[in-house]
PDB file of C-alpha atoms in Angstrom:
ATOM      1  CA  MET A   1       0.000   0.000   0.000  1.00  0.00           C
ATOM      2  CA  GLY A   2       1.461   3.316  -1.066  1.00  0.00           C
ATOM      3  CA  THR A   3       1.699   6.297   1.236  1.00  0.00           C
ATOM      4  CA  GLU A   4      -1.009   8.167  -0.678  1.00  0.00           C
ATOM      5  CA  THR A   5      -3.351   5.195  -0.352  1.00  0.00           C
ATOM      6  CA  LYS A   6      -2.686   4.943   3.394  1.00  0.00           C
ATOM      7  CA  ILE A   7      -3.374   8.645   3.886  1.00  0.00           C
ATOM      8  CA  ALA A   8      -6.576   8.438   1.833  1.00  0.00           C
ATOM      9  CA  TRP A   9      -7.695   5.344   3.784  1.00  0.00           C
ATOM     10  CA  MET A  10      -6.987   6.999   7.167  1.00  0.00           C
ATOM     11  CA  PHE A  11      -8.780  10.160   6.038  1.00  0.00           C
ATOM     12  CA  GLY A  12     -11.753   8.014   5.013  1.00  0.00           C
ATOM     13  CA  LEU A  13     -11.901   6.501   8.511  1.00  0.00           C
ATOM     14  CA  LEU A  14     -11.707   9.944  10.113  1.00  0.00           C
ATOM     15  CA  VAL A  15     -14.509  11.249   7.912  1.00  0.00           C
ATOM     16  CA  LYS A  16     -16.622   8.200   8.765  1.00  0.00           C
ATOM     17  CA  GLU A  17     -16.102   8.723  12.526  1.00  0.00           C
ATOM     18  CA  GLU A  18     -16.868  12.431  12.278  1.00  0.00           C
ATOM     19  CA  ALA A  19     -20.019  11.723  10.283  1.00  0.00           C
ATOM     20  CA  GLN A  20     -21.178   9.225  12.912  1.00  0.00           C
ATOM     21  CA  GLU A  21     -20.466  11.705  15.732  1.00  0.00           C
ATOM     22  CA  ALA A  22     -22.338  14.429  13.865  1.00  0.00           C
ATOM     23  CA  ALA A  23     -25.282  12.083  13.297  1.00  0.00           C
ATOM     24  CA  GLN A  24     -25.303  11.230  17.020  1.00  0.00           C
ATOM     25  CA  LYS A  25     -25.276  14.921  18.014  1.00  0.00           C
ATOM     26  CA  LEU A  26     -28.031  15.733  15.527  1.00  0.00           C
ATOM     27  CA  LYS A  27     -30.070  12.836  16.859  1.00  0.00           C
ATOM     28  CA  MET A  28     -29.755  14.087  20.461  1.00  0.00           C
ATOM     29  CA  LEU A  29     -30.568  17.659  19.453  1.00  0.00           C
ATOM     30  CA  PHE A  30     -33.545  16.574  17.385  1.00  0.00           C
ATOM     31  CA  LYS A  31     -34.954  14.440  20.208  1.00  0.00           C
ATOM     32  CA  MET A  32     -34.635  17.404  22.582  1.00  0.00           C
ATOM     33  CA  ILE A  33     -36.457  19.681  20.129  1.00  0.00           C
ATOM     34  CA  VAL A  34     -39.271  17.219  19.382  1.00  0.00           C
ATOM     35  CA  LYS A  35     -39.807  16.225  23.026  1.00  0.00           C
ATOM     36  CA  GLN A  36     -40.093  19.811  24.295  1.00  0.00           C
ATOM     37  CA  PRO A  37     -43.562  20.371  25.716  1.00  0.00           C
ATOM     38  CA  LYS A  38     -45.726  22.951  23.989  1.00  0.00           C
ATOM     39  CA  LYS A  39     -46.010  26.097  26.065  1.00  0.00           C
ATOM     40  CA  LEU A  40     -49.559  27.007  25.024  1.00  0.00           C
ATOM     41  CA  HIS A  41     -51.269  24.117  26.790  1.00  0.00           C
ATOM     42  CA  LYS A  42     -50.311  21.137  28.910  1.00  0.00           C
ATOM     43  CA  ASN A  43     -49.402  18.001  26.999  1.00  0.00           C
ATOM     44  CA  THR A  44     -51.386  14.922  27.806  1.00  0.00           C
ATOM     45  CA  GLN A  45     -49.568  11.604  28.098  1.00  0.00           C
ATOM     46  CA  LYS A  46     -50.899  10.512  24.704  1.00  0.00           C
ATOM     47  CA  GLU A  47     -49.457  13.616  23.040  1.00  0.00           C
ATOM     48  CA  ARG A  48     -46.067  13.066  24.688  1.00  0.00           C
ATOM     49  CA  LYS A  49     -45.986   9.449  23.522  1.00  0.00           C
ATOM     50  CA  ARG A  50     -46.951  10.502  20.014  1.00  0.00           C
ATOM     51  CA  SER A  51     -44.236  13.162  19.815  1.00  0.00           C
ATOM     52  CA  SER A  52     -41.524  10.741  20.980  1.00  0.00           C
ATOM     53  CA  LYS A  53     -42.726   8.133  18.459  1.00  0.00           C
ATOM     54  CA  ASN A  54     -42.521  10.767  15.714  1.00  0.00           C
ATOM     55  CA  ALA A  55     -38.985  11.615  16.797  1.00  0.00           C
ATOM     56  CA  ASP A  56     -37.985   7.942  16.634  1.00  0.00           C
ATOM     57  CA  ILE A  57     -39.542   7.515  13.181  1.00  0.00           C
ATOM     58  CA  ILE A  58     -37.817  10.619  11.799  1.00  0.00           C
ATOM     59  CA  LEU A  59     -34.477   9.716  13.397  1.00  0.00           C
ATOM     60  CA  LYS A  60     -34.342   6.217  11.947  1.00  0.00           C
ATOM     61  CA  GLY A  61     -33.084   7.798   8.723  1.00  0.00           C
ATOM     62  CA  THR A  62     -30.148   9.530  10.469  1.00  0.00           C
ATOM     63  CA  GLU A  63     -28.806   6.438  12.233  1.00  0.00           C
ATOM     64  CA  LYS A  64     -27.082   5.064   9.155  1.00  0.00           C
ATOM     65  CA  VAL A  65     -24.115   6.961   7.761  1.00  0.00           C
ATOM     66  CA  PRO A  66     -24.395   7.561   3.999  1.00  0.00           C
ATOM     67  CA  LYS A  67     -22.339   5.089   1.966  1.00  0.00           C
ATOM     68  CA  LYS A  68     -20.209   7.838   0.424  1.00  0.00           C
ATOM     69  CA  PHE A  69     -18.647   8.425   3.875  1.00  0.00           C
ATOM     70  CA  ILE A  70     -17.784   4.765   4.443  1.00  0.00           C
TER      71      ILE A  70
END
């Protein structure tokens, strides 16, 4: 393996790790935003459950890192 190939390979791994970290941070941030209670009226338990389910459904797409980063 040539030096250029090694550098490119290592850079690829770094990009992959950074993409995964970014996805994790986005996921946390998104969950916080979606789970915030509405200030206009009190949330019922059903509404809270629904909002967390919506967050999980939306976030399923962000769990996998796009193939171009791998």
